[in-house]
Amino acid sequence: MSAAVSITVPDAGLTRGSKRTARRVLPGFKLTLGFTLFYLSVIVLIPLSALVFKTFTLTWEQFVFAVSSPRVMASYRLTFGASLIAALVNAVFGLLVAWVLVRYTFPGKKIIDALVDLPFALPTAVAGISLTALLASNGWIGSILEPRGIQLAFNPNGVVIALIFIGLPFVVRTVQPVLEDAEKELEEAATCLGATRWQTFRYVIFPTVAPALLTGFAMAFARAIGEYGSVIFIAGNMPMVSEITPLIIIGKLEQYDYAGATAVAVVLLVISFALLLLINALQAWQRKRGGAGA
Amino acid sequence: MSTPLSQAHDVRPSSPQGNNASGPAKPVPRRSTKKNATTTEPAWVKWSLIGVALAFIFLFLILPLAAVFTEALRKGSDAFLEAFKEPDAWSAIRLTLITAAIAVPMNLVFGVAAAWAIAKYEFRGKAFLTTLVDLPFSVSPVVAGLIYVLMFGAQGWFGPWLQAHDIKIVFAVPGIVLATIFVTFPFIARELIPLMQAQGTDEEQAAQVLGATGWQTFWYVTLPNIKWGLIYGVILCNARAMGEFGAVSVVSGHIRGQTNTMPLHVEILYNEYQSVAAFAVASLLALLALVTLVIKSFVEWQFERDQKAAAALPPERPTV
């Protein structure tokens, strides 16, 4: 995700100075850029614009009605609330996992490191049914917790757990390289100046990783809002209680309410774009912060 | 979606770890007398942090993975194999393979072209274009499916024309392929762009000066430089293409034996309470995920080795 943070082109100045010649020396600019724009338009931009144009077939009142009916509002509350909780949990534990993987050695570390990417590689539907099997009343975890009155599946708790699974790698993978690059000399200096280990972490290390942590948090949050596959199996999907916004879109589509589905989709899309811009800004900030060290 | 290779490994001459003579004596003497006591925690803190992190990983990653295989084999291997005797399962596997076989090469060609244009040249709007390439990652899979229904569905832009010519895109294989291409669109491009930007254009310009054609330059100079990033992007793209659920579910129409991919087949079996069969098919997908992780780790390891080898070489020119 977080682009090449630590990369600086060694002769960026040179290339930029002579960019006109560079453009002429290497062939294929028109071909590759033309193909990129064509493919991007056909696959992404034109279909996305269909969404916008479809919305214009609705009057403003119809649009507002479609995106703010009580059932849809309840789904926003669940989707954003659960995504926020999941992203916060991932921020805390993701930082911890990244820290442990970078700073300590222990048996099986390589395997754990590779396994962190599992949520990227495992199809969401598989994650959904396996989490459900674990947390249902006859599952490994459910059978322990349910007699004690804790129900994790088929209610909003399940949504949060599925979203934690989905977002887990984002924070780890954005924080990890920053921790690896962090200069130990700074920590040594802090210790020499009399800081306790906790003070060093709080005032030296944490500010260094904060931009990356925030980026990872925003990515996990953004991903969680759109997530569908893993959630629908575990959520129970009761209207007003455990129905996520993407499921509302599916429900409207199944009733051939294309305009209503589109309206809700536009709301989701606008929020995704806002988050994308935010993430880009965070990454720019992170690059600026880390630029000197890299 | 994951750490780009180029970022993961910052290779520089290894600096001595820690500092043995670490400054003046500390006011509070520590029990630990390790070399780098200044930049590490007491053992009990360290091991409790490791313990909590591993417990989290165990609960959220290892248990769900183990559950897939346990549930699949719950009624023995015969019941497991039974799931694959069904023709619907085979048509789902076939469709998944076909979809990936179309979507991945398409995005591969796009990824290389986009990375070439973005990394090797300067032009106005480049940052904006890079953002647009990333766009599909931030779109909900359900919305990704919906936009193709709006384009090609019966009520969509091209709906009437397609119906008149008896072409089916939505609720048929082409729609599934399109939706899959959309959700896997940025994978390869985003691996290659930072990698090729970091490598600059010096080597390609040298090849040009020596009289290589454009294709020769790409084939013999650029490609060997980006091969690990390319493989990395392809396997991640492939894993997502085979596992995509939300987007495909919207455009598929769920016609058994015709428009069901493996994840959709898993869903149908699961909703029909055929738990063992659902987990049997799911275990194939989980296996695919594990293979993906193994190849990914191998590629990272190779890339790191290449980088180290390159760093060990004497500099080709004085650094400016």
Coordinates of C-alpha atoms in Angstrom, one line a residue:
Chain A
M1 CA 0.0 0.0 0.0
S2 CA 2.2 2.7 1.3
A3 CA 4.1 3.2 -1.9
A4 CA 7.9 3.2 -1.9
V5 CA 8.5 5.2 1.2
S6 CA 12.2 4.6 1.5
I7 CA 12.9 5.0 -2.2
T8 CA 14.7 8.0 -3.4
V9 CA 15.9 8.1 -7.0
P10 CA 19.6 8.7 -6.7
D11 CA 19.8 11.1 -9.6
A12 CA 16.3 12.5 -9.4
G13 CA 17.7 16.0 -9.9
L14 CA 19.6 14.9 -13.0
T15 CA 16.6 13.2 -14.6
R16 CA 14.3 16.0 -13.9
G17 CA 16.7 18.5 -15.4
S18 CA 17.0 16.6 -18.6
K19 CA 13.5 15.2 -18.7
R20 CA 12.8 16.3 -22.2
T21 CA 15.7 14.3 -23.5
A22 CA 14.8 11.3 -21.3
R23 CA 11.3 11.4 -22.8
R24 CA 12.7 11.2 -26.3
V25 CA 15.4 8.7 -25.7
L26 CA 13.2 5.9 -24.3
P27 CA 10.6 4.7 -26.8
G28 CA 7.1 3.6 -26.0
F29 CA 5.8 6.6 -24.0
K30 CA 2.8 7.2 -26.3
L31 CA 2.0 3.5 -26.6
T32 CA 2.2 2.7 -22.9
L33 CA 0.4 5.8 -21.7
G34 CA -2.2 5.5 -24.4
F35 CA -2.9 1.9 -23.5
T36 CA -2.9 2.7 -19.7
L37 CA -5.5 5.4 -20.3
F38 CA -7.6 3.3 -22.6
Y39 CA -7.6 0.3 -20.2
L40 CA -8.2 2.5 -17.2
S41 CA -11.2 4.1 -18.9
V42 CA -12.8 0.9 -20.1
I43 CA -12.4 -1.1 -16.9
V44 CA -12.7 1.6 -14.2
L45 CA -13.7 5.1 -15.2
I46 CA -16.6 4.5 -17.6
P47 CA -18.3 1.9 -15.5
L48 CA -17.9 4.1 -12.4
S49 CA -19.4 7.0 -14.3
A50 CA -22.4 4.7 -15.0
L51 CA -23.0 4.8 -11.3
V52 CA -23.0 8.6 -11.2
F53 CA -25.3 8.9 -14.3
K54 CA -27.7 6.4 -12.9
T55 CA -28.0 8.5 -9.7
F56 CA -29.0 11.5 -11.8
T57 CA -32.2 9.6 -12.9
L58 CA -33.4 10.0 -9.4
T59 CA -34.8 13.3 -8.1
W60 CA -33.2 14.7 -5.0
E61 CA -36.1 13.6 -2.8
Q62 CA -35.9 10.1 -4.1
F63 CA -32.1 10.0 -3.5
V64 CA -32.4 11.3 0.0
F65 CA -35.2 8.8 0.7
A66 CA -33.2 5.9 -0.6
V67 CA -30.0 6.7 1.4
S68 CA -31.7 7.7 4.6
S69 CA -34.5 5.3 5.3
P70 CA -34.2 3.9 8.9
R71 CA -33.0 0.5 7.7
V72 CA -30.2 2.1 5.7
M73 CA -29.3 4.4 8.5
A74 CA -29.0 1.5 10.9
S75 CA -26.7 -0.2 8.4
Y76 CA -24.4 2.9 8.3
R77 CA -24.2 2.9 12.0
L78 CA -23.2 -0.8 12.1
T79 CA -20.8 -0.6 9.1
F80 CA -19.0 2.5 10.4
G81 CA -19.1 1.6 14.1
A82 CA -17.9 -1.9 13.5
S83 CA -15.2 -0.8 11.0
L84 CA -14.0 1.8 13.5
I85 CA -13.7 -0.6 16.4
A86 CA -12.0 -3.2 14.2
A87 CA -9.5 -0.6 12.8
L88 CA -8.8 0.5 16.4
V89 CA -8.2 -3.1 17.6
N90 CA -5.9 -3.6 14.5
A91 CA -4.0 -0.4 15.2
V92 CA -3.2 -1.6 18.8
F93 CA -2.4 -5.2 18.0
G94 CA -0.9 -4.4 14.6
L95 CA 1.6 -2.1 16.2
L96 CA 2.3 -4.8 18.8
V97 CA 2.8 -7.6 16.1
A98 CA 5.0 -5.3 14.0
W99 CA 7.1 -4.4 17.0
V100 CA 7.5 -8.1 18.0
L101 CA 8.4 -9.1 14.5
V102 CA 11.0 -6.3 14.0
R103 CA 12.6 -6.1 17.5
Y104 CA 12.6 -9.6 18.9
T105 CA 13.7 -13.0 17.8
F106 CA 11.7 -16.1 18.8
P107 CA 11.1 -19.6 17.3
G108 CA 8.8 -19.6 14.3
K109 CA 9.1 -15.9 13.7
K110 CA 9.5 -16.3 9.9
I111 CA 6.4 -18.4 9.7
I112 CA 4.4 -15.9 11.7
D113 CA 5.7 -13.1 9.5
A114 CA 4.5 -14.8 6.4
L115 CA 1.2 -15.7 8.0
V116 CA 0.3 -12.1 8.7
D117 CA -0.6 -11.8 5.0
L118 CA -3.1 -14.6 5.2
P119 CA -6.1 -12.3 5.2
F120 CA -4.9 -10.9 1.8
A121 CA -4.5 -14.3 0.3
L122 CA -7.5 -16.2 1.9
P123 CA -10.7 -15.7 -0.1
T124 CA -13.1 -13.7 2.1
A125 CA -15.9 -16.3 1.8
V126 CA -13.6 -18.9 3.3
A127 CA -12.7 -16.6 6.1
G128 CA -16.4 -15.9 6.7
I129 CA -17.5 -19.5 7.0
S130 CA -14.5 -20.6 9.1
L131 CA -14.9 -17.7 11.5
T132 CA -18.6 -18.6 11.8
A133 CA -17.7 -22.2 12.4
L134 CA -15.4 -21.2 15.2
L135 CA -17.8 -18.8 16.9
A136 CA -21.1 -20.6 16.4
S137 CA -22.5 -22.3 19.5
N138 CA -21.0 -25.6 18.5
G139 CA -17.6 -24.2 17.4
W140 CA -14.3 -24.3 19.2
I141 CA -14.6 -20.8 20.7
G142 CA -18.3 -20.5 20.7
S143 CA -18.8 -23.6 22.8
I144 CA -16.5 -22.2 25.4
L145 CA -18.0 -18.7 25.5
E146 CA -21.7 -19.3 24.8
P147 CA -22.4 -21.1 28.1
R148 CA -20.9 -18.0 29.8
G149 CA -23.4 -15.8 28.1
I150 CA -21.1 -14.3 25.4
Q151 CA -22.4 -14.6 21.9
L152 CA -20.0 -13.6 19.1
A153 CA -21.6 -15.0 16.0
F154 CA -24.8 -13.8 14.3
N155 CA -24.8 -10.4 15.8
P156 CA -22.8 -7.2 15.5
N157 CA -19.9 -8.8 17.5
G158 CA -19.4 -11.2 14.6
V159 CA -19.1 -8.2 12.2
V160 CA -16.4 -6.7 14.3
I161 CA -14.4 -9.9 14.5
A162 CA -14.6 -10.5 10.7
L163 CA -13.4 -7.0 10.1
I164 CA -10.5 -7.4 12.5
F165 CA -9.4 -10.4 10.5
I166 CA -9.7 -8.6 7.2
G167 CA -7.8 -5.5 8.3
L168 CA -5.1 -7.2 10.3
P169 CA -2.2 -7.0 7.7
F170 CA -2.7 -3.4 6.8
V171 CA -1.3 -1.9 10.1
V172 CA 1.4 -4.5 10.5
R173 CA 2.7 -4.0 6.9
T174 CA 2.7 -0.3 7.0
V175 CA 4.3 0.0 10.4
Q176 CA 6.9 -2.8 10.0
P177 CA 9.2 -1.1 7.4
V178 CA 9.2 2.1 9.4
L179 CA 10.2 0.3 12.6
E180 CA 12.9 -1.5 10.6
D181 CA 14.3 1.8 9.3
A182 CA 14.0 3.6 12.7
E183 CA 17.5 4.7 13.8
K184 CA 18.6 3.0 17.0
E185 CA 21.0 5.9 17.6
L186 CA 18.1 8.0 18.6
E187 CA 17.0 5.5 21.2
E188 CA 20.5 5.2 22.5
A189 CA 20.7 9.0 22.8
A190 CA 17.4 9.1 24.7
T191 CA 18.6 6.4 27.1
C192 CA 21.9 8.3 27.6
L193 CA 19.9 11.4 28.4
G194 CA 18.2 9.5 31.2
A195 CA 14.9 8.5 29.6
T196 CA 13.3 5.3 30.8
R197 CA 12.4 2.7 28.2
W198 CA 8.8 3.7 28.3
Q199 CA 9.7 7.4 27.8
T200 CA 11.9 6.5 24.9
F201 CA 9.0 4.6 23.3
R202 CA 6.5 7.3 24.1
Y203 CA 8.6 10.3 22.9
V204 CA 11.1 8.9 20.4
I205 CA 9.8 5.7 18.8
F206 CA 6.0 6.4 18.7
P207 CA 6.3 9.7 16.9
T208 CA 8.4 8.0 14.3
V209 CA 5.8 5.3 13.6
A210 CA 2.7 7.5 14.1
P211 CA 2.2 8.5 10.5
A212 CA 2.5 4.9 9.3
L213 CA 0.2 3.7 12.1
L214 CA -2.4 6.3 11.1
T215 CA -2.0 5.3 7.4
G216 CA -2.5 1.6 8.3
F217 CA -5.5 2.5 10.5
A218 CA -7.1 4.4 7.7
M219 CA -6.5 1.6 5.2
A220 CA -7.9 -1.0 7.6
F221 CA -10.9 1.2 8.1
A222 CA -11.5 1.9 4.4
R223 CA -11.2 -1.8 3.6
A224 CA -13.6 -2.7 6.4
I225 CA -16.3 -0.4 5.2
G226 CA -16.6 -2.0 1.8
E227 CA -16.1 -5.6 3.0
Y228 CA -18.8 -8.1 2.1
G229 CA -17.7 -11.7 1.8
S230 CA -16.4 -12.4 5.2
V231 CA -19.1 -10.5 7.1
I232 CA -22.3 -11.8 5.6
F233 CA -21.8 -15.4 6.9
I234 CA -21.1 -14.3 10.5
A235 CA -23.4 -11.3 10.9
G236 CA -26.7 -13.0 10.9
N237 CA -28.0 -10.2 8.6
M238 CA -31.0 -9.1 10.7
P239 CA -32.5 -5.9 9.3
M240 CA -31.8 -2.9 11.7
V241 CA -29.5 -5.0 13.8
S242 CA -26.7 -6.8 11.9
E243 CA -27.2 -5.8 8.3
I244 CA -24.1 -4.0 6.7
T245 CA -24.4 -1.4 4.0
P246 CA -23.0 -3.5 1.2
L247 CA -25.7 -6.1 2.0
I248 CA -28.3 -3.3 1.7
I249 CA -27.1 -2.8 -1.9
I250 CA -27.4 -6.5 -2.7
G251 CA -30.9 -6.6 -1.1
K252 CA -32.1 -3.7 -3.2
L253 CA -30.6 -5.3 -6.4
E254 CA -32.4 -8.5 -5.7
Q255 CA -35.7 -6.6 -5.6
Y256 CA -34.7 -5.0 -8.9
D257 CA -34.5 -1.6 -7.2
Y258 CA -31.5 -0.5 -9.3
A259 CA -31.9 3.2 -8.5
G260 CA -32.0 2.6 -4.8
A261 CA -29.0 0.3 -4.9
T262 CA -27.1 2.9 -6.9
A263 CA -28.0 5.7 -4.5
V264 CA -26.6 3.7 -1.5
A265 CA -23.6 2.7 -3.6
V266 CA -22.8 6.3 -4.4
V267 CA -22.8 7.1 -0.7
L268 CA -20.3 4.3 -0.1
L269 CA -18.2 5.4 -3.1
V270 CA -18.0 9.0 -2.0
I271 CA -16.8 7.8 1.5
S272 CA -14.2 5.5 -0.1
F273 CA -12.9 8.4 -2.2
A274 CA -12.7 10.6 0.8
L275 CA -10.7 7.9 2.6
L276 CA -8.5 7.4 -0.4
L277 CA -7.6 11.0 -0.5
L278 CA -7.0 11.0 3.2
I279 CA -4.7 8.0 2.9
N280 CA -2.8 9.7 0.1
A281 CA -2.3 12.8 2.2
L282 CA -1.2 10.6 5.2
Q283 CA 1.4 8.8 3.0
A284 CA 2.7 12.1 1.7
W285 CA 3.1 13.2 5.3
Q286 CA 4.8 9.9 6.2
R287 CA 7.2 10.4 3.2
K288 CA 8.1 13.8 4.4
R289 CA 8.7 12.6 7.9
G290 CA 10.7 9.6 6.9
G291 CA 12.3 11.2 3.9
A292 CA 15.4 12.4 5.8
G293 CA 16.1 9.0 7.3
A294 CA 15.5 7.0 4.1
Chain B
M1 CA -2.3 -4.6 -1.1
S2 CA 0.7 -5.6 0.7
T3 CA 4.1 -4.2 1.2
P4 CA 5.7 -3.5 -2.1
L5 CA 9.0 -5.4 -2.4
S6 CA 10.9 -2.2 -3.1
Q7 CA 10.0 -0.9 0.3
A8 CA 10.3 -4.0 2.4
H9 CA 14.1 -4.3 2.1
D10 CA 16.2 -1.4 2.6
V11 CA 19.6 -2.8 2.0
R12 CA 22.5 -0.8 3.3
P13 CA 25.8 -1.8 4.8
S14 CA 24.8 -3.3 8.1
S15 CA 25.6 -1.0 11.0
P16 CA 26.8 -2.6 14.2
Q17 CA 23.8 -3.5 16.3
G18 CA 23.5 -1.6 19.5
N19 CA 26.4 -0.1 21.2
N20 CA 28.5 -2.0 23.7
A21 CA 29.9 1.0 25.6
S22 CA 26.6 2.8 26.0
G23 CA 27.4 6.1 27.5
P24 CA 27.6 7.1 31.1
A25 CA 26.3 4.9 33.8
K26 CA 22.6 4.9 34.2
P27 CA 21.1 6.2 37.4
V28 CA 19.1 3.1 37.9
P29 CA 21.2 0.0 37.4
R30 CA 19.5 -2.6 35.2
R31 CA 19.8 -6.2 35.8
S32 CA 20.2 -7.0 32.2
T33 CA 23.8 -6.7 31.1
K34 CA 23.3 -7.5 27.5
K35 CA 25.2 -5.6 24.9
N36 CA 22.3 -3.6 23.6
A37 CA 20.5 -3.1 26.9
T38 CA 19.9 0.5 26.1
T39 CA 17.6 -0.3 23.1
T40 CA 15.7 -3.3 24.4
E41 CA 13.2 -4.1 27.1
P42 CA 13.5 -6.2 30.2
A43 CA 13.0 -9.9 29.5
W44 CA 9.6 -10.1 31.1
V45 CA 8.3 -7.2 29.1
K46 CA 9.7 -8.7 25.9
W47 CA 8.2 -12.1 26.5
S48 CA 4.8 -10.8 27.5
L49 CA 4.7 -8.7 24.4
I50 CA 5.6 -11.7 22.3
G51 CA 3.0 -13.8 24.2
V52 CA 0.2 -11.3 23.6
A53 CA 1.1 -10.9 19.9
L54 CA 1.3 -14.6 19.3
A55 CA -2.0 -15.1 21.2
F56 CA -3.6 -12.5 18.9
I57 CA -2.1 -14.2 15.8
F58 CA -3.2 -17.6 17.0
L59 CA -6.8 -16.5 17.7
F60 CA -7.3 -14.5 14.5
L61 CA -5.2 -16.3 11.9
I62 CA -4.2 -19.8 12.9
L63 CA -7.5 -20.9 14.4
P64 CA -9.6 -19.9 11.4
L65 CA -7.2 -21.6 9.1
A66 CA -7.1 -24.8 11.1
A67 CA -10.9 -24.7 11.3
V68 CA -11.2 -24.8 7.5
F69 CA -9.3 -28.1 7.3
T70 CA -10.8 -29.6 10.5
E71 CA -14.4 -28.9 9.3
A72 CA -13.6 -30.3 5.9
L73 CA -12.3 -33.6 7.3
R74 CA -14.8 -33.8 10.2
K75 CA -16.6 -36.7 8.6
G76 CA -13.6 -38.4 7.3
S77 CA -11.8 -38.3 3.9
D78 CA -14.7 -40.1 2.1
A79 CA -17.1 -37.3 2.8
F80 CA -14.4 -34.8 1.9
L81 CA -13.8 -36.4 -1.5
E82 CA -17.5 -36.7 -2.0
A83 CA -17.7 -32.9 -2.5
F84 CA -15.5 -33.2 -5.6
K85 CA -17.5 -35.9 -7.2
E86 CA -20.3 -33.4 -7.9
P87 CA -20.2 -32.0 -11.4
D88 CA -21.1 -28.5 -10.1
A89 CA -18.0 -28.4 -8.0
W90 CA -15.9 -29.2 -11.1
S91 CA -17.6 -26.5 -13.2
A92 CA -17.0 -24.0 -10.4
I93 CA -13.3 -25.0 -10.3
R94 CA -13.1 -24.7 -14.1
L95 CA -14.8 -21.3 -14.1
T96 CA -12.5 -20.0 -11.4
L97 CA -9.5 -21.1 -13.4
I98 CA -10.8 -19.6 -16.6
T99 CA -11.5 -16.3 -14.9
A100 CA -8.1 -16.1 -13.4
A101 CA -6.5 -17.2 -16.7
I102 CA -8.1 -14.2 -18.4
A103 CA -8.0 -11.6 -15.7
V104 CA -4.4 -12.0 -14.5
P105 CA -2.7 -11.7 -18.0
M106 CA -4.9 -8.7 -18.9
N107 CA -3.8 -6.9 -15.7
L108 CA -0.2 -8.1 -16.2
V109 CA -0.1 -6.3 -19.6
F110 CA -1.7 -3.3 -18.1
G111 CA 0.5 -3.3 -15.1
V112 CA 3.7 -3.4 -17.1
A113 CA 2.4 -0.7 -19.5
A114 CA 1.3 1.6 -16.7
A115 CA 4.5 1.2 -14.8
W116 CA 6.6 1.9 -17.9
A117 CA 4.6 5.1 -18.6
I118 CA 4.5 6.3 -15.0
A119 CA 8.0 5.3 -13.8
K120 CA 10.1 6.1 -16.9
Y121 CA 8.7 9.5 -17.9
E122 CA 7.8 12.8 -16.4
F123 CA 4.4 14.2 -17.4
R124 CA 1.7 16.4 -16.1
G125 CA -1.0 14.6 -14.0
K126 CA 1.3 11.7 -13.2
A127 CA 0.4 11.7 -9.5
F128 CA -3.3 11.8 -10.3
L129 CA -2.9 8.9 -12.7
T130 CA -1.2 6.9 -10.0
T131 CA -4.1 7.6 -7.7
L132 CA -6.6 6.5 -10.4
V133 CA -4.7 3.2 -10.8
D134 CA -5.2 2.6 -7.1
L135 CA -8.9 3.5 -7.2
P136 CA -10.4 0.0 -7.5
F137 CA -8.8 -1.0 -4.2
S138 CA -10.9 1.5 -2.4
V139 CA -14.2 0.6 -4.1
S140 CA -16.3 -1.9 -2.2
P141 CA -16.5 -5.2 -4.1
V142 CA -20.3 -5.0 -4.1
V143 CA -20.1 -1.6 -5.8
A144 CA -17.6 -3.0 -8.3
G145 CA -20.1 -5.6 -9.3
L146 CA -23.0 -3.1 -9.4
I147 CA -21.3 -0.8 -11.9
Y148 CA -21.1 -3.7 -14.5
V149 CA -24.8 -4.5 -13.9
L150 CA -25.6 -0.8 -14.6
M151 CA -23.5 -0.9 -17.8
F152 CA -24.5 -4.3 -19.2
G153 CA -27.6 -5.4 -17.3
A154 CA -31.1 -5.5 -18.9
Q155 CA -31.8 -1.9 -17.8
G156 CA -28.2 -0.8 -18.3
W157 CA -26.6 1.5 -20.8
F158 CA -25.8 -1.3 -23.3
G159 CA -28.6 -3.6 -22.1
P160 CA -31.1 -3.1 -25.0
W161 CA -28.3 -3.4 -27.6
L162 CA -26.8 -6.5 -26.1
Q163 CA -30.3 -8.1 -25.9
A164 CA -31.0 -7.3 -29.5
H165 CA -27.7 -9.0 -30.5
D166 CA -28.3 -11.9 -28.0
I167 CA -25.1 -11.3 -26.1
K168 CA -25.0 -11.9 -22.4
I169 CA -22.5 -10.2 -20.2
V170 CA -24.1 -9.8 -16.8
F171 CA -25.2 -13.1 -15.2
A172 CA -22.8 -14.8 -17.5
V173 CA -19.1 -15.5 -17.7
P174 CA -18.0 -12.2 -19.3
G175 CA -19.5 -10.3 -16.4
I176 CA -17.6 -12.4 -13.9
V177 CA -14.4 -11.9 -15.7
L178 CA -14.9 -8.1 -16.0
A179 CA -15.7 -7.8 -12.3
T180 CA -12.6 -9.9 -11.4
I181 CA -10.4 -7.7 -13.6
F182 CA -11.8 -4.6 -11.8
V183 CA -11.0 -5.8 -8.3
T184 CA -7.6 -7.1 -9.2
F185 CA -6.8 -4.1 -11.4
P186 CA -4.0 -2.4 -9.4
F187 CA -2.1 -5.4 -8.0
I188 CA 0.6 -5.7 -10.6
A189 CA 0.9 -2.0 -11.5
R190 CA 1.3 -1.0 -7.9
E191 CA 4.1 -3.5 -7.3
L192 CA 6.0 -2.4 -10.4
I193 CA 5.6 1.4 -10.3
P194 CA 7.8 2.0 -7.1
L195 CA 10.2 -0.6 -8.2
M196 CA 10.8 0.8 -11.7
Q197 CA 10.9 4.4 -10.3
A198 CA 13.6 3.4 -7.9
Q199 CA 15.6 1.8 -10.7
G200 CA 15.5 5.0 -12.8
T201 CA 16.2 5.1 -16.6
D202 CA 20.0 4.9 -16.7
E203 CA 20.2 1.3 -17.8
E204 CA 17.5 1.7 -20.5
Q205 CA 19.2 4.8 -21.8
A206 CA 22.5 3.0 -22.0
A207 CA 20.8 0.2 -24.0
Q208 CA 19.3 2.7 -26.4
V209 CA 22.6 4.4 -26.9
L210 CA 24.1 1.0 -27.7
G211 CA 21.5 0.6 -30.4
A212 CA 18.9 -1.7 -28.8
T213 CA 15.3 -1.5 -30.0
G214 CA 12.5 -0.6 -27.6
W215 CA 11.5 -4.3 -27.3
Q216 CA 15.1 -5.4 -26.8
T217 CA 15.6 -2.8 -24.1
F218 CA 12.5 -3.9 -22.3
W219 CA 13.2 -7.7 -22.7
Y220 CA 16.8 -7.7 -21.9
V221 CA 17.3 -4.8 -19.5
T222 CA 14.0 -3.9 -17.8
L223 CA 12.4 -7.3 -17.4
P224 CA 15.3 -9.0 -15.6
N225 CA 15.4 -6.0 -13.2
I226 CA 11.7 -6.2 -12.3
K227 CA 11.1 -10.0 -12.5
W228 CA 10.7 -10.5 -8.7
G229 CA 8.3 -7.6 -8.4
L230 CA 6.4 -9.0 -11.4
I231 CA 6.0 -12.5 -10.0
Y232 CA 5.1 -11.0 -6.6
G233 CA 2.3 -8.9 -8.2
V234 CA 1.1 -11.8 -10.4
I235 CA 0.7 -14.3 -7.5
L236 CA -1.2 -11.7 -5.3
C237 CA -3.3 -10.8 -8.3
N238 CA -4.0 -14.5 -8.9
A239 CA -5.0 -15.2 -5.3
R240 CA -7.5 -12.4 -5.3
A241 CA -8.8 -13.3 -8.8
M242 CA -9.5 -16.8 -7.7
G243 CA -11.0 -15.8 -4.3
E244 CA -13.1 -12.8 -5.2
F245 CA -16.6 -13.1 -3.8
G246 CA -18.5 -9.8 -3.4
A247 CA -18.1 -8.4 -6.9
V248 CA -18.5 -11.8 -8.6
S249 CA -21.6 -12.5 -6.5
V250 CA -23.4 -9.4 -7.8
V251 CA -22.8 -10.2 -11.5
S252 CA -22.9 -14.0 -11.5
G253 CA -26.7 -14.7 -11.1
H254 CA -25.7 -17.9 -9.3
I255 CA -26.6 -20.4 -12.0
R256 CA -25.4 -23.7 -10.8
G257 CA -23.0 -25.4 -13.1
Q258 CA -22.7 -22.3 -15.3
T259 CA -21.9 -19.1 -13.5
N260 CA -20.6 -20.3 -10.1
T261 CA -17.0 -19.7 -9.2
M262 CA -15.4 -21.6 -6.3
P263 CA -16.2 -19.0 -3.6
L264 CA -19.8 -18.8 -4.8
H265 CA -20.1 -22.6 -4.8
V266 CA -18.8 -22.6 -1.2
E267 CA -21.6 -20.1 -0.3
I268 CA -24.3 -22.2 -1.9
L269 CA -23.2 -25.4 -0.2
Y270 CA -22.9 -23.6 3.1
N271 CA -26.4 -22.1 2.9
E272 CA -27.7 -25.5 2.0
Y273 CA -26.2 -26.8 5.2
Q274 CA -23.8 -29.1 3.3
S275 CA -21.1 -28.0 5.7
V276 CA -18.5 -30.7 5.0
A277 CA -18.8 -30.1 1.2
A278 CA -18.6 -26.3 1.7
F279 CA -15.5 -26.6 3.8
A280 CA -14.0 -29.2 1.4
V281 CA -14.1 -26.7 -1.5
A282 CA -13.0 -24.0 0.9
S283 CA -10.0 -26.0 1.9
L284 CA -8.9 -26.0 -1.7
L285 CA -9.0 -22.2 -1.6
A286 CA -7.2 -22.1 1.7
L287 CA -4.5 -24.3 0.2
L288 CA -4.2 -21.8 -2.6
A289 CA -3.8 -19.1 -0.1
L290 CA -1.0 -21.0 1.7
V291 CA 0.8 -21.7 -1.6
T292 CA 0.5 -18.0 -2.4
L293 CA 2.1 -17.1 0.9
V294 CA 4.9 -19.6 0.4
I295 CA 5.7 -18.3 -3.1
K296 CA 5.5 -14.8 -1.8
S297 CA 8.0 -15.4 1.0
F298 CA 10.3 -17.2 -1.5
V299 CA 10.1 -14.2 -3.9
E300 CA 10.9 -11.8 -1.1
W301 CA 13.8 -13.9 0.0
Q302 CA 15.2 -14.0 -3.6
F303 CA 14.7 -10.3 -4.1
E304 CA 16.6 -9.6 -0.9
R305 CA 19.4 -11.9 -2.0
D306 CA 19.7 -10.1 -5.3
Q307 CA 19.7 -6.8 -3.6
K308 CA 22.4 -7.8 -1.3
A309 CA 24.5 -9.2 -4.1
A310 CA 24.0 -5.9 -6.0
A311 CA 25.0 -3.9 -2.9
A312 CA 28.1 -5.9 -2.5
L313 CA 29.4 -4.9 -5.9
P314 CA 31.7 -2.0 -6.1
P315 CA 29.9 1.3 -7.1
E316 CA 29.8 1.7 -10.9
R317 CA 30.3 5.4 -10.7
P318 CA 31.2 7.9 -8.0
T319 CA 28.1 8.9 -6.0
V320 CA 27.2 12.5 -6.6

